[in-house]
Coordinates of C-alpha atoms and ligand atoms in Angstrom, one line a residue:
M178 CA 324.4 167.2 125.9
F179 CA 323.8 170.6 124.9
M180 CA 326.6 173.8 126.7
K181 CA 325.0 177.0 127.0
V182 CA 328.5 178.9 126.6
K183 CA 329.9 181.4 128.6
N184 CA 333.0 181.7 128.0
I185 CA 335.4 181.8 125.1
C186 CA 339.3 181.5 124.9
C187 CA 340.8 182.7 120.5
I188 CA 343.9 181.6 120.6
G189 CA 344.9 184.3 117.8
A190 CA 344.9 188.0 117.6
G191 CA 345.6 188.5 113.7
Y192 CA 342.8 189.5 111.5
V193 CA 340.9 186.5 111.8
G194 CA 340.7 186.2 115.6
G195 CA 340.9 189.6 116.7
P196 CA 337.4 191.5 115.1
T197 CA 335.5 187.8 115.0
M198 CA 335.6 188.1 118.8
T199 CA 334.9 191.8 119.2
V200 CA 332.1 191.1 117.4
I201 CA 331.1 187.8 119.3
A202 CA 331.0 190.0 122.3
D203 CA 329.4 193.1 120.7
K204 CA 326.6 190.8 119.7
C205 CA 327.0 188.2 123.2
P206 CA 327.1 190.2 126.3
H207 CA 326.7 186.9 128.7
I208 CA 329.2 185.9 127.5
K209 CA 333.4 186.3 128.6
V210 CA 335.6 186.5 125.5
N211 CA 339.2 186.0 125.6
V212 CA 341.9 187.0 123.5
V213 CA 345.0 185.5 123.6
D214 CA 348.6 185.4 121.6
I215 CA 351.8 185.1 122.9
N216 CA 352.5 188.1 120.5
Q217 CA 353.1 190.8 123.6
N218 CA 353.6 193.7 121.7
R219 CA 350.1 192.9 119.9
I220 CA 348.2 192.1 123.3
D221 CA 349.7 195.5 123.8
L222 CA 348.3 196.9 121.1
W223 CA 344.7 195.9 121.7
N224 CA 344.2 196.9 125.0
S225 CA 346.0 200.4 124.0
K226 CA 343.4 203.0 124.9
D227 CA 344.2 205.0 121.8
L228 CA 342.0 203.2 119.3
N229 CA 344.7 204.7 116.4
F230 CA 347.0 202.4 117.5
L231 CA 344.3 198.6 117.5
P232 CA 346.9 196.6 115.7
I233 CA 344.9 196.3 112.9
F234 CA 342.8 199.5 110.7
E235 CA 339.3 198.2 110.3
P236 CA 336.7 200.1 109.6
G237 CA 334.7 200.3 111.8
L238 CA 336.5 197.6 114.8
D239 CA 337.3 200.2 116.8
Q240 CA 334.2 201.2 118.1
I241 CA 333.1 198.0 119.5
V242 CA 336.6 198.0 121.0
K243 CA 336.0 200.3 122.7
R244 CA 332.1 199.5 123.6
C245 CA 333.5 196.1 124.7
R246 CA 337.3 196.4 126.3
G247 CA 337.1 194.9 129.9
K248 CA 333.4 194.5 130.1
N249 CA 333.3 191.2 128.5
L250 CA 336.4 191.5 126.1
F251 CA 339.7 191.0 127.0
F252 CA 343.2 190.7 124.9
S253 CA 346.1 189.4 127.5
T254 CA 349.0 186.4 127.2
E255 CA 347.4 184.2 129.8
I256 CA 347.2 181.7 127.1
E257 CA 347.8 178.8 129.8
K258 CA 344.6 180.4 132.2
H259 CA 342.0 180.8 129.8
I260 CA 342.7 177.6 128.4
A261 CA 341.2 176.7 131.4
L262 CA 338.4 178.3 132.3
A263 CA 336.9 178.1 128.5
D264 CA 333.8 176.2 127.5
M265 CA 335.1 176.9 124.1
V266 CA 338.1 178.2 122.3
F267 CA 339.1 178.8 118.9
I268 CA 342.3 177.9 117.4
S269 CA 342.9 181.7 114.9
V270 CA 346.1 181.6 114.5
N271 CA 348.4 181.4 111.1
T272 CA 349.2 178.4 109.1
P273 CA 351.2 180.3 106.6
T274 CA 352.7 178.1 103.5
K275 CA 355.6 175.5 104.2
K276 CA 358.8 176.7 103.4
K277 CA 360.8 173.6 104.3
G278 CA 360.0 169.7 104.2
I279 CA 357.4 167.8 102.9
G280 CA 355.3 170.4 100.8
A281 CA 357.3 173.4 100.8
G282 CA 356.0 176.0 99.4
Q283 CA 351.8 174.5 98.8
A284 CA 351.4 172.6 101.8
S285 CA 350.3 175.5 105.2
D286 CA 352.8 174.5 108.4
L287 CA 350.6 173.3 110.2
K288 CA 353.1 173.9 113.3
W289 CA 351.3 176.9 115.5
V290 CA 348.0 174.8 115.2
E291 CA 349.1 171.8 115.7
I292 CA 351.3 174.0 118.8
C293 CA 348.2 174.9 120.2
A294 CA 346.0 171.6 120.1
R295 CA 348.8 170.4 122.7
Q296 CA 348.1 173.7 124.7
V297 CA 344.5 173.2 124.8
S298 CA 344.8 169.5 125.8
K299 CA 347.1 170.6 128.5
Y300 CA 345.7 172.6 129.9
A301 CA 342.0 172.1 129.3
V302 CA 339.1 171.3 132.1
G303 CA 336.6 169.2 132.1
H304 CA 334.8 169.7 128.1
T305 CA 335.3 171.6 126.0
I306 CA 334.5 172.4 122.1
V307 CA 337.4 173.0 119.9
I308 CA 336.8 175.8 117.3
E309 CA 338.9 175.1 113.9
K310 CA 339.0 178.7 113.0
S311 CA 342.5 179.2 110.8
T312 CA 342.2 178.1 107.2
L313 CA 343.3 174.7 107.0
P314 CA 343.6 172.0 104.4
V315 CA 341.0 169.4 104.9
R316 CA 341.6 166.7 107.7
T317 CA 343.1 169.1 110.4
A318 CA 340.2 168.6 113.1
E319 CA 341.2 164.8 112.6
V320 CA 345.5 165.4 113.1
I321 CA 343.5 168.4 116.2
K322 CA 341.0 166.0 117.3
T323 CA 344.4 163.0 117.6
I324 CA 346.6 165.4 119.3
L325 CA 344.0 166.5 121.9
E326 CA 342.6 162.4 122.7
S327 CA 345.9 161.1 122.8
Q328 CA 347.4 163.6 125.0
D329 CA 344.4 163.0 127.5
I330 CA 344.8 159.4 127.6
Q331 CA 348.1 160.5 128.7
N332 CA 347.8 162.8 131.8
K333 CA 344.6 160.5 132.5
K334 CA 342.2 163.7 133.3
Q335 CA 338.5 163.8 132.9
K336 CA 338.1 166.3 130.3
T337 CA 336.3 165.6 127.3
F338 CA 336.6 167.9 123.4
D339 CA 334.9 167.6 120.4
V340 CA 336.3 169.5 117.7
L341 CA 334.3 171.4 115.3
S342 CA 335.4 173.3 111.6
N343 CA 334.2 177.2 111.8
P344 CA 335.5 178.8 108.3
E345 CA 336.3 182.1 108.6
F346 CA 335.0 183.9 105.6
L347 CA 335.8 187.7 106.4
A348 CA 337.0 189.8 103.7
E349 CA 339.9 192.5 105.4
G350 CA 339.0 195.8 104.7
T351 CA 335.1 194.9 105.6
A352 CA 335.9 192.9 109.0
V353 CA 333.3 194.4 111.1
N354 CA 330.5 194.6 107.8
D355 CA 331.3 190.9 106.7
L356 CA 330.5 190.2 110.7
I357 CA 327.7 191.4 111.6
S358 CA 325.6 190.3 108.7
P359 CA 327.8 187.5 107.1
D360 CA 325.9 185.7 103.8
R361 CA 326.1 182.1 105.3
V362 CA 327.6 180.9 108.8
L363 CA 328.9 177.2 108.6
I364 CA 329.8 174.6 110.6
G365 CA 331.2 171.7 110.1
G366 CA 331.2 168.8 112.3
E367 CA 330.0 165.9 114.3
S368 CA 328.5 166.3 117.3
D369 CA 325.4 167.7 117.6
S370 CA 325.6 168.5 121.1
A371 CA 328.9 170.7 119.7
I372 CA 327.0 172.5 117.0
K373 CA 324.4 173.2 118.4
S374 CA 326.5 175.2 121.5
L375 CA 328.2 176.7 118.6
K376 CA 324.9 177.9 116.7
D377 CA 323.7 179.0 120.0
I378 CA 326.0 181.8 119.6
Y379 CA 325.4 182.9 116.4
Q380 CA 321.7 182.9 116.4
N381 CA 322.1 186.4 118.2
W382 CA 322.6 187.8 115.3
V383 CA 322.2 185.8 112.5
P384 CA 319.9 184.4 111.2
E385 CA 319.3 180.4 111.6
N386 CA 318.4 178.9 108.1
K387 CA 322.2 181.3 107.2
I388 CA 324.2 178.4 109.3
L389 CA 325.2 176.0 107.4
Q390 CA 326.0 173.0 108.4
T391 CA 327.9 170.5 106.7
N392 CA 330.5 167.6 108.1
I393 CA 333.7 168.2 109.4
W394 CA 335.3 168.0 106.0
S395 CA 333.5 169.6 103.7
S396 CA 333.5 172.6 105.9
E397 CA 337.0 172.5 105.5
L398 CA 336.9 172.3 102.1
A399 CA 334.2 174.6 101.2
K400 CA 336.9 177.0 102.2
L401 CA 339.5 176.5 100.3
T402 CA 336.9 176.5 97.5
A403 CA 334.9 179.4 98.3
N404 CA 339.0 181.4 98.5
A405 CA 339.7 178.8 94.9
F406 CA 336.2 180.2 92.9
L407 CA 336.9 183.7 94.2
A408 CA 340.8 184.2 93.1
Q409 CA 339.9 182.2 89.6
R410 CA 337.4 184.8 89.1
I411 CA 340.1 186.9 89.1
S412 CA 342.4 186.3 87.6
S413 CA 340.1 185.2 85.2
I414 CA 339.0 189.0 84.4
N415 CA 342.4 190.3 84.5
S416 CA 343.4 188.0 81.6
I417 CA 340.8 189.0 79.5
G418 CA 342.2 193.1 80.8
A419 CA 344.9 192.2 79.0
L420 CA 343.8 191.1 75.9
C421 CA 341.4 194.2 76.1
E422 CA 345.0 196.1 76.2
S423 CA 345.9 194.8 72.8
T424 CA 342.3 194.9 71.1
G425 CA 340.9 197.9 72.1
A426 CA 338.2 196.7 74.1
D427 CA 337.9 197.9 77.0
V428 CA 337.4 195.8 80.0
R429 CA 335.0 197.6 82.6
E430 CA 332.6 196.9 79.8
V431 CA 332.9 194.1 79.6
A432 CA 332.9 193.5 82.8
R433 CA 329.3 195.1 82.5
A434 CA 328.7 193.4 80.2
I435 CA 328.7 189.6 81.8
G436 CA 328.2 191.3 85.2
T437 CA 323.9 191.2 84.1
D438 CA 324.4 187.4 83.4
T439 CA 322.7 186.3 86.7
R440 CA 324.9 182.7 86.5
I441 CA 328.1 185.2 86.6
G442 CA 327.0 187.8 88.4
S443 CA 328.6 191.7 88.5
K444 CA 330.4 190.9 92.2
F445 CA 334.8 190.0 92.2
L446 CA 335.2 191.3 88.0
D447 CA 337.5 194.2 89.2
S448 CA 340.7 194.1 87.2
G449 CA 343.7 195.6 88.6
P450 CA 347.1 194.7 90.1
G451 CA 346.5 191.1 91.2
F452 CA 345.4 189.3 94.1
G453 CA 346.7 189.4 97.4
G454 CA 345.7 189.0 100.2
S455 CA 347.3 186.3 103.1
C456 CA 344.3 183.5 101.7
F457 CA 343.9 183.1 98.3
K458 CA 347.3 182.7 97.0
K459 CA 348.2 180.1 100.4
D460 CA 344.5 178.4 99.6
I461 CA 345.2 177.8 96.4
L462 CA 348.4 176.0 96.5
N463 CA 347.3 173.8 99.4
L464 CA 344.9 172.7 97.1
V465 CA 347.1 172.2 94.8
Y466 CA 349.0 170.3 97.7
L467 CA 345.8 168.0 98.6
S468 CA 344.7 167.6 94.5
N469 CA 348.8 165.7 94.2
Y470 CA 348.2 163.7 97.2
F471 CA 345.6 162.6 96.8
G472 CA 346.5 161.4 92.8
L473 CA 345.0 163.5 90.9
P474 CA 347.3 166.6 88.9
E475 CA 345.3 167.7 87.0
V476 CA 342.8 169.0 89.2
A477 CA 346.5 170.7 90.5
N478 CA 347.6 172.1 87.5
F479 CA 344.0 173.7 87.3
W480 CA 344.2 175.4 89.9
E481 CA 348.2 176.9 90.0
G482 CA 347.1 177.6 86.7
V483 CA 345.1 180.4 88.5
V484 CA 348.5 181.9 91.2
R485 CA 350.1 181.7 87.4
F486 CA 349.0 184.1 86.1
N487 CA 348.4 185.9 89.0
K488 CA 352.2 186.4 89.5
W489 CA 352.5 187.2 85.9
H490 CA 350.3 189.7 85.6
Q491 CA 351.6 191.6 87.8
H492 CA 355.3 191.7 86.7
R493 CA 353.4 192.3 83.4
I494 CA 352.3 195.7 85.0
S495 CA 355.8 196.5 86.0
K496 CA 357.4 195.8 82.7
L497 CA 354.4 197.9 81.0
V498 CA 355.7 200.9 83.4
V499 CA 359.1 200.2 82.2
K500 CA 357.6 200.1 78.9
K501 CA 356.3 203.2 79.0
L502 CA 359.3 205.5 80.4
F503 CA 361.3 204.8 76.8
G504 CA 362.7 201.3 77.8
T505 CA 364.5 202.3 81.3
V506 CA 363.7 204.1 84.8
S507 CA 367.3 203.7 86.0
E508 CA 367.3 206.8 88.6
K509 CA 364.1 207.6 87.1
K510 CA 361.3 208.7 90.4
V511 CA 357.7 206.8 90.3
A512 CA 355.2 207.7 93.0
I513 CA 354.3 204.4 94.0
L514 CA 349.9 205.0 95.4
G515 CA 349.1 202.1 97.3
F516 CA 351.0 199.6 99.3
S517 CA 348.8 197.8 100.9
F518 CA 345.9 194.7 99.0
K519 CA 343.7 196.5 99.2
A520 CA 342.1 199.7 100.5
N521 CA 340.4 199.8 104.1
T522 CA 343.2 197.7 105.7
N523 CA 346.8 198.5 106.9
D524 CA 347.1 194.1 105.2
T525 CA 350.8 194.0 103.1
R526 CA 350.7 190.9 103.2
E527 CA 350.5 189.4 99.1
S528 CA 349.9 192.9 97.9
A529 CA 350.7 193.5 94.6
A530 CA 352.8 196.6 95.5
I531 CA 354.8 194.5 96.1
Q532 CA 355.6 192.5 93.0
I533 CA 355.8 195.3 92.0
C534 CA 358.2 197.5 93.9
R535 CA 360.6 194.9 93.9
D536 CA 361.1 195.0 89.5
L537 CA 360.9 198.9 89.8
L538 CA 363.3 199.2 92.4
A539 CA 365.6 196.2 90.3
E540 CA 365.1 198.5 87.6
G541 CA 366.8 200.8 89.7
A542 CA 363.5 203.1 90.0
E543 CA 363.9 205.4 92.3
L544 CA 360.6 205.4 94.5
L545 CA 358.6 207.2 97.0
I546 CA 355.7 205.2 98.2
H547 CA 352.3 206.3 99.7
D548 CA 349.5 204.3 102.2
P549 CA 347.4 205.8 104.1
K550 CA 347.6 203.0 106.4
V551 CA 350.7 201.2 106.1
I552 CA 353.4 202.0 107.9
E553 CA 357.3 202.5 107.5
K554 CA 358.2 199.5 108.7
Q555 CA 356.5 196.9 107.3
I556 CA 357.4 198.4 104.0
E557 CA 360.9 197.8 105.0
L558 CA 360.1 194.0 106.3
D559 CA 358.5 193.8 102.3
L560 CA 360.7 195.4 100.3
G561 CA 364.0 195.1 102.7
E562 CA 366.2 191.8 101.1
Q563 CA 365.3 193.2 97.2
A564 CA 366.1 196.4 97.9
I565 CA 369.1 196.0 99.3
N566 CA 370.5 193.6 96.6
N567 CA 369.5 195.9 94.2
H568 CA 370.7 199.5 95.3
K569 CA 374.0 198.4 96.2
N570 CA 372.7 200.3 99.1
I571 CA 375.1 198.7 102.3
N572 CA 378.1 200.2 103.9
E573 CA 380.8 197.3 103.3
S574 CA 382.6 198.7 105.8
D575 CA 380.2 197.7 108.3
S576 CA 376.8 196.2 106.8
K577 CA 375.1 199.5 107.2
V578 CA 371.7 200.2 105.3
I579 CA 372.4 204.1 103.8
K580 CA 370.0 203.4 100.7
S581 CA 367.4 201.3 99.7
G582 CA 366.0 203.0 97.3
W583 CA 362.7 204.4 98.5
E584 CA 361.3 206.5 100.6
K585 CA 357.9 206.6 102.6
C586 CA 355.5 210.0 101.6
D587 CA 353.3 210.8 104.6
K588 CA 351.3 213.5 101.9
I589 CA 349.8 212.5 98.7
D590 CA 351.2 215.5 97.3
Q591 CA 355.4 215.0 98.2
C592 CA 354.7 211.5 95.5
F593 CA 354.6 213.8 93.5
K594 CA 357.8 216.1 92.8
N595 CA 360.3 215.5 90.4
V596 CA 358.3 212.2 89.0
D597 CA 358.2 210.3 86.5
A598 CA 355.3 208.3 86.4
A599 CA 353.1 207.6 89.9
L600 CA 351.3 204.2 89.5
I601 CA 348.2 203.7 91.9
L602 CA 347.9 200.1 93.4
T603 CA 345.7 200.4 95.9
E604 CA 341.8 202.0 95.4
W605 CA 341.9 204.3 98.6
K606 CA 339.4 206.8 97.6
E607 CA 342.1 209.8 98.3
Y608 CA 343.8 209.0 94.9
S609 CA 340.1 208.9 93.7
E610 CA 340.6 212.8 94.6
I611 CA 343.8 213.5 93.7
N612 CA 343.9 216.9 91.6
W613 CA 346.0 216.1 88.8
E614 CA 346.6 219.7 87.7
L615 CA 348.5 220.1 90.8
A616 CA 350.5 216.9 91.3
S617 CA 351.8 217.5 87.1
K618 CA 353.1 220.5 87.8
S619 CA 355.8 218.6 90.5
M620 CA 356.2 215.8 87.8
R621 CA 359.2 216.1 85.6
H622 CA 357.3 215.9 82.1
P623 CA 356.9 213.8 79.6
A624 CA 355.0 212.3 82.9
W625 CA 352.5 209.5 82.7
V626 CA 349.6 207.7 85.3
F627 CA 349.5 204.4 85.6
D628 CA 345.9 203.1 87.0
A629 CA 346.4 199.5 88.0
R630 CA 343.7 199.8 90.1
S631 CA 340.8 202.2 87.5
I632 CA 339.4 204.5 90.0
V633 CA 340.9 208.1 88.5
N634 CA 338.8 210.2 86.1
P635 CA 340.1 210.2 82.7
E636 CA 339.7 213.1 81.3
D637 CA 341.2 215.3 84.6
V638 CA 344.3 214.0 84.0
R639 CA 344.1 213.9 80.6
N640 CA 343.6 217.9 80.6
A641 CA 346.6 217.7 83.4
N642 CA 349.1 216.9 80.5
L643 CA 349.8 213.6 82.2
N644 CA 349.8 210.6 79.7
L645 CA 347.2 207.7 82.0
W646 CA 347.1 203.4 80.9
R647 CA 344.9 202.0 82.5
V648 CA 344.1 198.2 83.3
G649 CA 342.4 196.8 80.6
D650 CA 341.6 199.7 79.0
G651 CA 342.4 198.9 75.0
S652 CA 340.4 202.0 73.9
Ligands
UDX882 C1 339.6 187.3 101.3 C2 338.0 186.4 100.9 O1 336.9 187.3 100.3 C3 337.7 185.3 102.6 O2 336.1 185.3 102.4 C4 337.9 185.3 103.2 O3 338.1 184.5 104.1 C5 339.8 185.6 103.4 O4 340.0 185.4 101.8 P1 340.6 189.6 101.1 O5 342.0 188.5 101.8 O6 339.7 190.0 102.7 O7 340.0 187.9 101.8 O8 340.0 190.1 99.5 P2 339.5 190.4 99.1 O9 338.6 191.5 98.4 O10 338.7 188.8 98.7 O11 339.7 190.9 97.9 C6 341.6 189.7 98.0 C7 341.9 190.6 96.7 O12 341.8 190.1 95.0 C8 342.4 192.1 96.7 O13 344.2 192.6 96.6 C9 342.0 193.1 96.2 O14 342.1 193.7 95.8 C10 342.1 191.5 94.7 N1 340.0 191.9 94.2 C11 339.6 191.7 94.6 C12 340.8 192.2 93.1 O15 341.8 192.6 92.2 N2 339.5 192.8 92.1 C13 338.3 192.3 92.6 O16 337.1 192.6 91.2 C14 337.9 191.5 93.7
ADP883 P1 344.8 184.9 110.4 O1 345.3 186.4 109.5 O2 344.7 183.9 110.4 O3 344.1 185.9 111.6 P2 347.5 186.3 112.1 O4 348.6 186.4 111.9 O5 346.5 188.1 111.0 O6 346.5 185.4 111.2 O7 347.2 186.4 113.0 C1 347.8 185.3 114.2 C2 348.0 185.2 115.6 O8 347.9 184.3 116.5 C3 349.4 186.6 115.5 O9 348.5 186.9 116.6 C4 350.3 185.3 116.0 O10 351.3 186.2 117.6 C5 349.4 183.8 117.2 N1 350.2 183.5 117.4 C6 350.5 181.7 116.5 N2 350.9 181.2 117.2 C7 350.2 180.5 119.0 C8 350.0 180.5 119.8 N3 350.9 178.9 119.5 N4 349.7 180.6 120.6 C9 348.8 181.9 121.1 N5 349.0 182.5 119.8 C10 349.9 182.7 118.9

């Protein structure tokens, strides 16, 4: 029977749950949306009066939060209460790659999803539609369904469930736009009435022809496949970039030339420092695990190559910096411009900057790191161990960190003091507006600019008496 949803509970207030629920609340004022999380600190930040302190930075998000919060959008840690009140529960918790046991390093750890399913099963009242929003391995919906139903039998309570897959395709940095004008909304499931209830929500702002319906496993696999294809495109263009550098071609020209072929298309062809983000690597490794599990090692090897290449490419950039700086960066200062995995987000998960900085620290460089949105604590978490190991910066007597090999600069100008090189790793707009004449005056010469994002004006850099390397530029 079709159920008009009045009350939503979303478990997980992260990069997916937070923005998605904010947009649903905005577009559906008749629905009460409760976003719950076990992390009290994260919830407090979502509730902070000063919108600059929201835990996630996404252009435009703060204004929508301001419009809806306290009206029909609420953030809390009262998980049980809001599950009980909800007609529809979204599961948006993290699903990192397993660190140990079967499938370690490849399969997703479903621990958090399982905990959620058990909680929903225990606290739900009446009929509840459960939506799988996190990216999950194929057939996870079945696991969720089994947990929901088995507990139901145990408790002998009058509760029923439908499970749907509704993967999220938003990209960070453009999340609000992607949610408001999605290319498509994908709903996988068997129950027509449950699908209708979810469709009814999206139809408040998404045209019906953009809402696709598939069986549940196709929906789960489509999400992994979309990310694998996108990641593969980036590894492809980065591989050609490396070839351009050796042959005298320019990857931007090659990308423009192939992008005009409508079968290829022009998007997602920017050569960079290697893809990052929480999804690409994780989802491909999931695909690799699945393929091996189903006895398809050739399929697994094909996709694994994309991830292997990406890692090689990141190391290639750090090696290149060392090579250009006369084969050593030991005790040399290098400015790192950008630490997030892409512009317009404060997320650093799998950021190429992490690997590249670690490599340079291992070579003994001293890094001056700038990023407009990533906080120092996050950089410390990402680089911590490596910096400590390679700079022997532990005071043996009290195990206290006394020097870490890097420091965070709050202003871009502060990064250039006595550095031998500036390495642009994230395409933040402010890095395309740097006054290289001024920067050059602070640097130690001969000095280099390494532009891994192709955002500087080459002439400005060269006119400032600086050497320039641009990714994929062999011209
Ligand atoms: C991705 C998918 O795009 C999104 O649909 C899915 O829901 C989650 O994963 P996201 O990781 O947020 O989104 O960012 P995306 O814009 O896809 O970029 C991923 C990485 O590829 C970034 O490191 C980015 O800098 C890099 N990239 C992207 C390039 O190097 N070149 C490009 O042309 C595009
Ligand atoms: P994503 O990018 O998939 O949104 P995040 O790590 O940003 O991933 O967010 C996932 C959120 O889910 C985190 O804030 C985490 O605290 C929360 N979470 C994980 N497990 C549970 C759980 N059992 N109950 C409630 N929240 C959870």
